[in-house]
DNA sequence: ACCGCACCCTGAGCGC
DNA sequence: TGCGCTCAGGGTGCGG
């Protein structure tokens, strides 16, 4: 489940495969709500364009073109952006990996979930976007054009401060966790990092936002920045049953304190971690450490 | 303006 | 073995 760190790592790894290269042709799947811009228009808009850069805001990626305009990509829950070369192995789903013998794992073949397939004039590695559940999104923006979804995004979560959080929480009746997940307040935080940050800050996720103190807001902001930064450093791994054979993948999953640890002992006090539901999302916390 | 909830999708895991 | 059920969740959009 890609959140800010996973998107940042994807951004850094995909950039060398895109920047400076001219797109020769684009293959897409059939139209679906995955395509905010219809697939035929995406293909037409990308063909012949040269990528000038890749950037990220919150969980959104922008693949920018020389002469203006860009392709906006959101990975949703299961989105993957990767090249046909060395990086493909790490970015395939656990299922796809498990079904392949180790010696076969370098040969990715586009499947029905591969919604974009980019080929380049230089004949080098292809680039794929794959998304099994289609919660991801792609859209094309012309030069200077914007989109409401992007306009509304709050400050990137790596830049969050206690002051910002404090002012955003005033008069808000929602659970503090729901507020952290609100991309209009803060862009990039997802379910895992919200739970982890609230644990580190010692704040119970069900607490109403308006009742969180200024000091606690400072704690949450510090915890968020620290966790996101640390996760990027470790490769931005998300929670998964899969363990990379070579162990070279992101390892943040090994550092989580509460997420997906229901009934297991808290690392600080030993109390069993509790699981509840907030805003349709599984929520994990220590009943003793988080007030 | 704000809040809670249904919904989009597919695969994994479970019980029978 | 295989069916049917439940769960996972980012984000939108609806009704209250």
mmCIF file of C-alpha atoms (C1' of nucleotides) in Angstrom:
data_model
loop_
_atom_site.group_PDB
_atom_site.id
_atom_site.type_symbol
_atom_site.label_atom_id
_atom_site.label_comp_id
_atom_site.label_asym_id
_atom_site.label_seq_id
_atom_site.Cartn_x
_atom_site.Cartn_y
_atom_site.Cartn_z
ATOM 1 C CA UNK A 1 0.000 0.000 0.000
ATOM 2 C CA UNK A 2 2.037 2.897 -1.272
ATOM 3 C CA UNK A 3 2.148 5.910 0.990
ATOM 4 C CA UNK A 4 4.549 8.831 0.837
ATOM 5 C CA UNK A 5 7.766 6.827 1.395
ATOM 6 C CA UNK A 6 6.878 4.181 -1.176
ATOM 7 C CA UNK A 7 5.953 6.849 -3.724
ATOM 8 C CA UNK A 8 9.177 8.757 -2.996
ATOM 9 C CA UNK A 9 11.274 5.614 -3.464
ATOM 10 C CA UNK A 10 9.386 4.827 -6.669
ATOM 11 C CA UNK A 11 10.019 8.381 -7.846
ATOM 12 C CA UNK A 12 13.764 8.112 -7.229
ATOM 13 C CA UNK A 13 14.078 4.692 -8.819
ATOM 14 C CA UNK A 14 11.977 5.415 -11.886
ATOM 15 C CA UNK A 15 13.556 8.766 -12.695
ATOM 16 C CA UNK A 16 16.725 7.323 -14.266
ATOM 17 C CA UNK A 17 14.521 5.156 -16.491
ATOM 18 C CA UNK A 18 12.501 8.103 -17.758
ATOM 19 C CA UNK A 19 14.395 11.373 -17.741
ATOM 20 C CA UNK A 20 15.844 12.388 -21.090
ATOM 21 C CA UNK A 21 14.116 9.603 -22.981
ATOM 22 C CA UNK A 22 11.652 10.067 -25.829
ATOM 23 C CA UNK A 23 8.509 7.945 -25.826
ATOM 24 C CA UNK A 24 7.990 6.068 -29.056
ATOM 25 C CA UNK A 25 4.704 4.293 -28.350
ATOM 26 C CA UNK A 26 2.190 3.646 -25.571
ATOM 27 C CA UNK A 27 0.028 0.620 -24.972
ATOM 28 C CA UNK A 28 -2.873 0.765 -22.521
ATOM 29 C CA UNK A 29 -5.648 -1.433 -21.218
ATOM 30 C CA UNK A 30 -9.273 -0.699 -22.065
ATOM 31 C CA UNK A 31 -10.954 2.355 -20.633
ATOM 32 C CA UNK A 32 -11.924 2.135 -16.970
ATOM 33 C CA UNK A 33 -12.263 4.537 -14.081
ATOM 34 C CA UNK A 34 -8.537 4.045 -13.587
ATOM 35 C CA UNK A 35 -8.099 6.488 -16.479
ATOM 36 C CA UNK A 36 -9.126 10.008 -15.490
ATOM 37 C CA UNK A 37 -7.917 10.867 -18.971
ATOM 38 C CA UNK A 38 -9.234 8.258 -21.454
ATOM 39 C CA UNK A 39 -6.526 5.773 -22.490
ATOM 40 C CA UNK A 40 -6.562 6.776 -26.160
ATOM 41 C CA UNK A 41 -5.916 10.383 -25.144
ATOM 42 C CA UNK A 42 -3.152 9.323 -22.780
ATOM 43 C CA UNK A 43 -1.442 7.395 -25.558
ATOM 44 C CA UNK A 44 -1.773 10.267 -28.016
ATOM 45 C CA UNK A 45 -0.537 12.822 -25.492
ATOM 46 C CA UNK A 46 2.565 10.819 -24.558
ATOM 47 C CA UNK A 47 3.753 9.653 -27.915
ATOM 48 C CA UNK A 48 6.773 11.571 -29.148
ATOM 49 C CA UNK A 49 7.286 13.376 -25.841
ATOM 50 C CA UNK A 50 10.602 13.522 -24.013
ATOM 51 C CA UNK A 51 10.583 13.259 -20.226
ATOM 52 C CA UNK A 52 12.247 16.191 -18.508
ATOM 53 C CA UNK A 53 11.765 15.195 -14.875
ATOM 54 C CA UNK A 54 9.827 13.259 -12.251
ATOM 55 C CA UNK A 55 8.499 14.783 -9.044
ATOM 56 C CA UNK A 56 6.240 13.894 -6.138
ATOM 57 C CA UNK A 57 3.704 15.676 -3.962
ATOM 58 C CA UNK A 58 1.996 13.583 -1.313
ATOM 59 C CA UNK A 59 1.177 10.281 -2.962
ATOM 60 C CA UNK A 60 1.066 11.753 -6.472
ATOM 61 C CA UNK A 61 3.835 11.412 -9.043
ATOM 62 C CA UNK A 62 4.317 13.809 -11.925
ATOM 63 C CA UNK A 63 6.167 12.716 -15.029
ATOM 64 C CA UNK A 64 6.967 16.006 -16.732
ATOM 65 C CA UNK A 65 7.628 16.562 -20.416
ATOM 66 C CA UNK A 66 9.873 18.923 -22.304
ATOM 67 C CA UNK A 67 7.763 21.756 -23.616
ATOM 68 C CA UNK A 68 5.323 21.511 -20.707
ATOM 69 C CA UNK A 69 2.585 19.197 -19.577
ATOM 70 C CA UNK A 70 2.862 16.039 -17.535
ATOM 71 C CA UNK A 71 1.451 12.628 -16.743
ATOM 72 C CA UNK A 72 0.088 12.451 -13.203
ATOM 73 C CA UNK A 73 0.183 9.038 -11.548
ATOM 74 C CA UNK A 74 -1.372 7.854 -8.295
ATOM 75 C CA UNK A 75 -0.483 4.327 -7.235
ATOM 76 C CA UNK A 76 -3.621 3.754 -5.168
ATOM 77 C CA UNK A 77 -3.402 0.549 -3.185
ATOM 78 C CA UNK A 78 -1.611 -1.793 -5.530
ATOM 79 C CA UNK A 79 -0.059 0.414 -8.181
ATOM 80 C CA UNK A 80 3.447 -0.323 -9.416
ATOM 81 C CA UNK A 81 5.674 1.676 -11.709
ATOM 82 C CA UNK A 82 8.766 -0.095 -12.933
ATOM 83 C CA UNK A 83 11.125 -0.764 -15.793
ATOM 84 C CA UNK A 84 11.574 -3.945 -17.778
ATOM 85 C CA UNK A 85 15.159 -4.070 -16.559
ATOM 86 C CA UNK A 86 16.636 -4.804 -13.167
ATOM 87 C CA UNK A 87 14.044 -3.089 -11.012
ATOM 88 C CA UNK A 88 11.085 -5.156 -12.162
ATOM 89 C CA UNK A 89 11.671 -7.990 -9.718
ATOM 90 C CA UNK A 90 11.272 -5.825 -6.644
ATOM 91 C CA UNK A 91 8.174 -4.120 -7.878
ATOM 92 C CA UNK A 92 6.111 -7.114 -8.886
ATOM 93 C CA UNK A 93 3.356 -8.264 -6.582
ATOM 94 C CA UNK A 94 4.054 -10.993 -4.089
ATOM 95 C CA UNK A 95 1.696 -13.239 -5.995
ATOM 96 C CA UNK A 96 3.448 -12.694 -9.268
ATOM 97 C CA UNK A 97 6.808 -13.343 -7.655
ATOM 98 C CA UNK A 98 5.624 -16.470 -5.898
ATOM 99 C CA UNK A 99 4.312 -17.945 -9.119
ATOM 100 C CA UNK A 100 7.665 -17.549 -10.815
ATOM 101 C CA UNK A 101 10.738 -19.651 -10.348
ATOM 102 C CA UNK A 102 13.693 -17.531 -9.166
ATOM 103 C CA UNK A 103 15.539 -17.894 -12.465
ATOM 104 C CA UNK A 104 12.493 -16.631 -14.355
ATOM 105 C CA UNK A 105 11.959 -13.509 -12.322
ATOM 106 C CA UNK A 106 13.740 -11.071 -14.573
ATOM 107 C CA UNK A 107 11.305 -11.564 -17.442
ATOM 108 C CA UNK A 108 8.192 -9.552 -16.770
ATOM 109 C CA UNK A 109 5.457 -9.945 -19.342
ATOM 110 C CA UNK A 110 2.709 -7.318 -19.434
ATOM 111 C CA UNK A 111 -0.540 -8.832 -18.157
ATOM 112 C CA UNK A 112 -4.163 -7.703 -17.930
ATOM 113 C CA UNK A 113 -3.281 -5.453 -14.986
ATOM 114 C CA UNK A 114 -0.578 -3.604 -16.897
ATOM 115 C CA UNK A 115 -2.420 -0.411 -17.738
ATOM 116 C CA UNK A 116 0.483 1.486 -19.272
ATOM 117 C CA UNK A 117 3.351 0.164 -21.334
ATOM 118 C CA UNK A 118 5.812 2.779 -22.544
ATOM 119 C CA UNK A 119 8.378 2.105 -25.237
ATOM 120 C CA UNK A 120 11.139 4.508 -26.130
ATOM 121 C CA UNK A 121 12.909 5.735 -29.233
ATOM 122 C CA UNK A 122 16.276 4.592 -27.895
ATOM 123 C CA UNK A 123 15.079 0.974 -27.809
ATOM 124 C CA UNK A 124 16.138 0.597 -24.164
ATOM 125 C CA UNK A 125 14.176 -0.649 -21.176
ATOM 126 C CA UNK A 126 10.402 -0.316 -21.321
ATOM 127 C CA UNK A 127 8.425 1.211 -18.457
ATOM 128 C CA UNK A 128 5.243 -0.320 -17.067
ATOM 129 C CA UNK A 129 2.478 0.801 -14.787
ATOM 130 C CA UNK A 130 0.609 -2.079 -13.231
ATOM 131 C CA UNK A 131 -2.322 -1.916 -10.803
ATOM 132 C CA UNK A 132 -4.289 -4.991 -9.845
ATOM 133 C CA UNK A 133 -7.128 -3.282 -7.999
ATOM 134 C CA UNK A 134 -7.275 -0.175 -10.130
ATOM 135 C CA UNK A 135 -7.505 2.152 -7.140
ATOM 136 C CA UNK A 136 -4.704 4.069 -8.806
ATOM 137 C CA UNK A 137 -5.223 6.862 -11.294
ATOM 138 C CA UNK A 138 -3.520 8.388 -14.299
ATOM 139 C CA UNK A 139 -4.235 11.691 -15.943
ATOM 140 C CA UNK A 140 -2.617 13.954 -18.492
ATOM 141 C CA UNK A 141 -2.171 17.681 -17.905
ATOM 142 C CA UNK A 142 -1.382 20.132 -20.685
ATOM 143 C CA UNK A 143 1.142 22.968 -20.216
ATOM 144 C CA UNK A 144 0.020 25.109 -17.292
ATOM 145 C CA UNK A 145 -3.054 22.993 -16.723
ATOM 146 C CA UNK A 146 -3.990 21.857 -13.216
ATOM 147 C CA UNK A 147 -6.489 19.486 -11.695
ATOM 148 C CA UNK A 148 -8.746 19.972 -8.723
ATOM 149 C CA UNK A 149 -7.461 16.848 -6.990
ATOM 150 C CA UNK A 150 -3.936 18.208 -7.039
ATOM 151 C CA UNK A 151 -4.897 21.762 -6.206
ATOM 152 C CA UNK A 152 -6.612 20.678 -3.020
ATOM 153 C CA UNK A 153 -3.679 18.710 -1.624
ATOM 154 C CA UNK A 154 -2.292 19.979 1.658
ATOM 155 C CA UNK A 155 1.362 20.476 2.488
ATOM 156 C CA UNK A 156 3.618 17.516 1.809
ATOM 157 C CA UNK A 157 3.800 15.420 4.959
ATOM 158 C CA UNK A 158 7.613 15.653 5.077
ATOM 159 C CA UNK A 159 7.129 19.380 5.750
ATOM 160 C CA UNK A 160 4.542 19.052 8.517
ATOM 161 C CA UNK A 161 4.953 21.115 11.668
ATOM 162 C CA UNK A 162 3.257 21.003 15.043
ATOM 163 C CA UNK A 163 1.972 24.506 14.447
ATOM 164 C CA UNK A 164 0.250 23.510 11.219
ATOM 165 C CA UNK A 165 -1.220 20.423 12.799
ATOM 166 C CA UNK A 166 -2.452 22.366 15.790
ATOM 167 C CA UNK A 167 -4.283 24.943 13.700
ATOM 168 C CA UNK A 168 -5.753 22.238 11.447
ATOM 169 C CA UNK A 169 -7.124 20.308 14.407
ATOM 170 C CA UNK A 170 -8.964 23.188 16.105
ATOM 171 C CA UNK A 171 -12.731 22.796 16.152
ATOM 172 C CA UNK A 172 -12.496 19.458 14.408
ATOM 173 C CA UNK A 173 -14.610 16.693 15.922
ATOM 174 C CA UNK A 174 -13.110 13.859 13.891
ATOM 175 C CA UNK A 175 -10.674 11.367 15.337
ATOM 176 C CA UNK A 176 -7.095 12.634 15.116
ATOM 177 C CA UNK A 177 -6.252 9.656 12.924
ATOM 178 C CA UNK A 178 -8.917 10.591 10.368
ATOM 179 C CA UNK A 179 -7.468 14.074 10.229
ATOM 180 C CA UNK A 180 -3.969 12.744 9.575
ATOM 181 C CA UNK A 181 -5.337 10.735 6.655
ATOM 182 C CA UNK A 182 -7.074 13.788 5.176
ATOM 183 C CA UNK A 183 -4.972 14.674 2.138
ATOM 184 C CA UNK A 184 -6.319 18.224 2.178
ATOM 185 C CA UNK A 185 -4.705 18.769 5.572
ATOM 186 C CA UNK A 186 -1.570 16.757 4.930
ATOM 187 C CA UNK A 187 -0.505 15.039 1.702
ATOM 188 C CA UNK A 188 1.107 11.621 1.815
ATOM 189 C CA UNK A 189 0.110 9.979 5.109
ATOM 190 C CA UNK A 190 -1.667 6.633 4.831
ATOM 191 C CA UNK A 191 -2.958 4.074 7.264
ATOM 192 C CA UNK A 192 0.339 2.562 8.349
ATOM 193 C CA UNK A 193 2.244 5.759 9.085
ATOM 194 C CA UNK A 194 -0.737 7.381 10.790
ATOM 195 C CA UNK A 195 -0.909 4.510 13.289
ATOM 196 C CA UNK A 196 2.850 4.460 13.785
ATOM 197 C CA UNK A 197 3.157 8.212 14.322
ATOM 198 C CA UNK A 198 0.326 8.282 16.850
ATOM 199 C CA UNK A 199 1.980 5.484 18.774
ATOM 200 C CA UNK A 200 5.320 7.304 18.904
ATOM 201 C CA UNK A 201 3.569 10.483 20.014
ATOM 202 C CA UNK A 202 1.590 8.615 22.663
ATOM 203 C CA UNK A 203 -1.756 9.843 21.340
ATOM 204 C CA UNK A 204 -4.728 7.541 21.015
ATOM 205 C CA UNK A 205 -6.009 7.491 17.408
ATOM 206 C CA UNK A 206 -9.634 7.771 18.502
ATOM 207 C CA UNK A 207 -9.015 11.056 20.341
ATOM 208 C CA UNK A 208 -10.978 13.910 18.841
ATOM 209 C CA UNK A 209 -8.692 16.214 16.871
ATOM 210 C CA UNK A 210 -9.750 19.358 18.768
ATOM 211 C CA UNK A 211 -8.737 17.732 22.049
ATOM 212 C CA UNK A 212 -5.155 17.113 20.989
ATOM 213 C CA UNK A 213 -2.838 19.590 22.706
ATOM 214 C CA UNK A 214 -0.243 21.804 21.069
ATOM 215 C CA UNK A 215 2.515 19.740 22.662
ATOM 216 C CA UNK A 216 0.988 16.541 21.312
ATOM 217 C CA UNK A 217 0.725 18.120 17.857
ATOM 218 C CA UNK A 218 4.457 18.830 18.032
ATOM 219 C CA UNK A 219 5.019 15.205 18.980
ATOM 220 C CA UNK A 220 2.886 13.877 16.159
ATOM 221 C CA UNK A 221 4.573 16.146 13.601
ATOM 222 C CA UNK A 222 8.049 15.123 14.795
ATOM 223 C CA UNK A 223 7.067 11.460 14.744
ATOM 224 C CA UNK A 224 5.605 11.710 11.251
ATOM 225 C CA UNK A 225 8.647 13.390 9.738
ATOM 226 C CA UNK A 226 10.970 10.937 11.461
ATOM 227 C CA UNK A 227 9.032 7.868 10.421
ATOM 228 C CA UNK A 228 8.567 8.969 6.817
ATOM 229 C CA UNK A 229 12.220 9.894 6.475
ATOM 230 C CA UNK A 230 13.360 6.654 8.066
ATOM 231 C CA UNK A 231 11.058 4.623 5.849
ATOM 232 C CA UNK A 232 12.429 6.286 2.725
ATOM 233 C CA UNK A 233 15.951 5.435 3.913
ATOM 234 C CA UNK A 234 15.055 1.791 4.401
ATOM 235 C CA UNK A 235 13.526 1.519 0.961
ATOM 236 C CA UNK A 236 9.966 2.493 1.810
ATOM 237 C CA UNK A 237 8.682 -0.984 2.243
ATOM 238 C CA UNK A 238 5.039 -1.610 2.999
ATOM 239 C CA UNK A 239 3.521 -4.338 5.078
ATOM 240 C CA UNK A 240 3.510 -7.639 3.262
ATOM 241 C CA UNK A 241 3.912 -11.309 3.934
ATOM 242 C CA UNK A 242 6.548 -11.408 1.296
ATOM 243 C CA UNK A 243 10.219 -11.420 2.225
ATOM 244 C CA UNK A 244 12.659 -10.574 -0.528
ATOM 245 C CA UNK A 245 14.944 -13.525 -1.264
ATOM 246 C CA UNK A 246 18.045 -11.359 -1.358
ATOM 247 C CA UNK A 247 16.914 -9.193 1.555
ATOM 248 C CA UNK A 248 17.831 -6.061 -0.353
ATOM 249 C CA UNK A 249 14.353 -4.554 -0.343
ATOM 250 C CA UNK A 250 12.922 -1.954 1.976
ATOM 251 C CA UNK A 251 12.706 -3.113 5.549
ATOM 252 C CA UNK A 252 10.491 -0.598 7.255
ATOM 253 C CA UNK A 253 7.967 -3.348 7.892
ATOM 254 C CA UNK A 254 10.430 -4.729 10.447
ATOM 255 C CA UNK A 255 10.350 -1.445 12.338
ATOM 256 C CA UNK A 256 6.626 -0.983 12.762
ATOM 257 C CA UNK A 257 5.485 -0.838 16.364
ATOM 258 C CA UNK A 258 1.720 -1.252 16.126
ATOM 259 C CA UNK A 259 0.454 -1.655 12.575
ATOM 260 C CA UNK A 260 -0.840 -5.184 11.948
ATOM 261 C CA UNK A 261 0.348 -6.246 15.422
ATOM 262 C CA UNK A 262 -3.054 -6.772 17.059
ATOM 263 C CA UNK A 263 -2.887 -8.862 20.236
ATOM 264 C CA UNK A 264 0.901 -8.876 20.158
ATOM 265 C CA UNK A 265 2.767 -7.243 23.064
ATOM 266 C CA UNK A 266 3.655 -3.559 22.922
ATOM 267 C CA UNK A 267 7.425 -3.201 22.604
ATOM 268 C CA UNK A 268 7.420 -0.523 25.294
ATOM 269 C CA UNK A 269 5.059 -1.809 27.989
ATOM 270 C CA UNK A 270 4.038 -5.315 26.955
ATOM 271 C CA UNK A 271 0.308 -4.631 26.790
ATOM 272 C CA UNK A 272 -1.458 -6.388 23.908
ATOM 273 C CA UNK A 273 -1.868 -4.064 20.915
ATOM 274 C CA UNK A 274 -5.526 -3.343 20.229
ATOM 275 C CA UNK A 275 -7.249 -3.112 16.900
ATOM 276 C CA UNK A 276 -10.320 -1.039 16.161
ATOM 277 C CA UNK A 277 -11.878 0.671 13.149
ATOM 278 C CA UNK A 278 -11.782 4.403 12.434
ATOM 279 C CA UNK A 279 -13.300 5.716 9.238
ATOM 280 C CA UNK A 280 -13.432 2.258 7.660
ATOM 281 C CA UNK A 281 -9.735 1.751 8.327
ATOM 282 C CA UNK A 282 -8.116 -0.805 10.571
ATOM 283 C CA UNK A 283 -6.472 1.088 13.429
ATOM 284 C CA UNK A 284 -3.840 -0.213 15.844
ATOM 285 C CA UNK A 285 -2.719 1.252 19.160
ATOM 286 C CA UNK A 286 -1.367 0.456 22.588
ATOM 287 C CA UNK A 287 -4.085 1.038 25.207
ATOM 288 C CA UNK A 288 -1.486 1.772 27.847
ATOM 289 C CA UNK A 289 1.039 3.978 25.988
ATOM 290 C CA UNK A 290 -1.506 6.025 24.048
ATOM 291 C CA UNK A 291 -3.845 8.262 26.002
ATOM 292 C "C1'" DA B 1 -18.730 23.245 6.943
ATOM 293 C "C1'" DC B 2 -18.404 19.055 8.717
ATOM 294 C "C1'" DC B 3 -19.006 14.104 9.448
ATOM 295 C "C1'" DG B 4 -19.942 9.181 8.669
ATOM 296 C "C1'" DC B 5 -20.426 5.855 5.465
ATOM 297 C "C1'" DA B 6 -20.969 3.273 0.834
ATOM 298 C "C1'" DC B 7 -18.496 2.324 -2.963
ATOM 299 C "C1'" DC B 8 -14.890 1.252 -6.678
ATOM 300 C "C1'" DC B 9 -11.576 -3.402 -7.361
ATOM 301 C "C1'" DT B 10 -9.155 -8.024 -6.948
ATOM 302 C "C1'" DG B 11 -6.666 -11.455 -4.413
ATOM 303 C "C1'" DA B 12 -5.523 -13.740 -0.018
ATOM 304 C "C1'" DG B 13 -6.985 -16.355 3.629
ATOM 305 C "C1'" DC B 14 -10.259 -18.824 6.006
ATOM 306 C "C1'" DG B 15 -14.034 -22.258 7.276
ATOM 307 C "C1'" DC B 16 -16.619 -25.899 5.742
ATOM 308 C "C1'" DT C 1 -10.635 -29.590 -4.087
ATOM 309 C "C1'" DG C 2 -13.298 -25.799 -4.256
ATOM 310 C "C1'" DC C 3 -16.782 -22.791 -3.017
ATOM 311 C "C1'" DG C 4 -18.351 -18.625 -0.684
ATOM 312 C "C1'" DC C 5 -17.411 -15.449 2.587
ATOM 313 C "C1'" DT C 6 -14.633 -11.625 4.720
ATOM 314 C "C1'" DC C 7 -10.973 -8.570 4.753
ATOM 315 C "C1'" DA C 8 -7.567 -5.185 2.946
ATOM 316 C "C1'" DG C 9 -7.640 0.125 1.876
ATOM 317 C "C1'" DG C 10 -6.959 5.480 -1.030
ATOM 318 C "C1'" DG C 11 -9.953 8.478 -2.360
ATOM 319 C "C1'" DT C 12 -14.517 10.303 -3.992
ATOM 320 C "C1'" DG C 13 -19.031 11.539 -3.330
ATOM 321 C "C1'" DC C 14 -23.282 11.245 -1.158
ATOM 322 C "C1'" DG C 15 -26.851 12.197 2.459
ATOM 323 C "C1'" DG C 16 -27.658 13.930 6.984
#
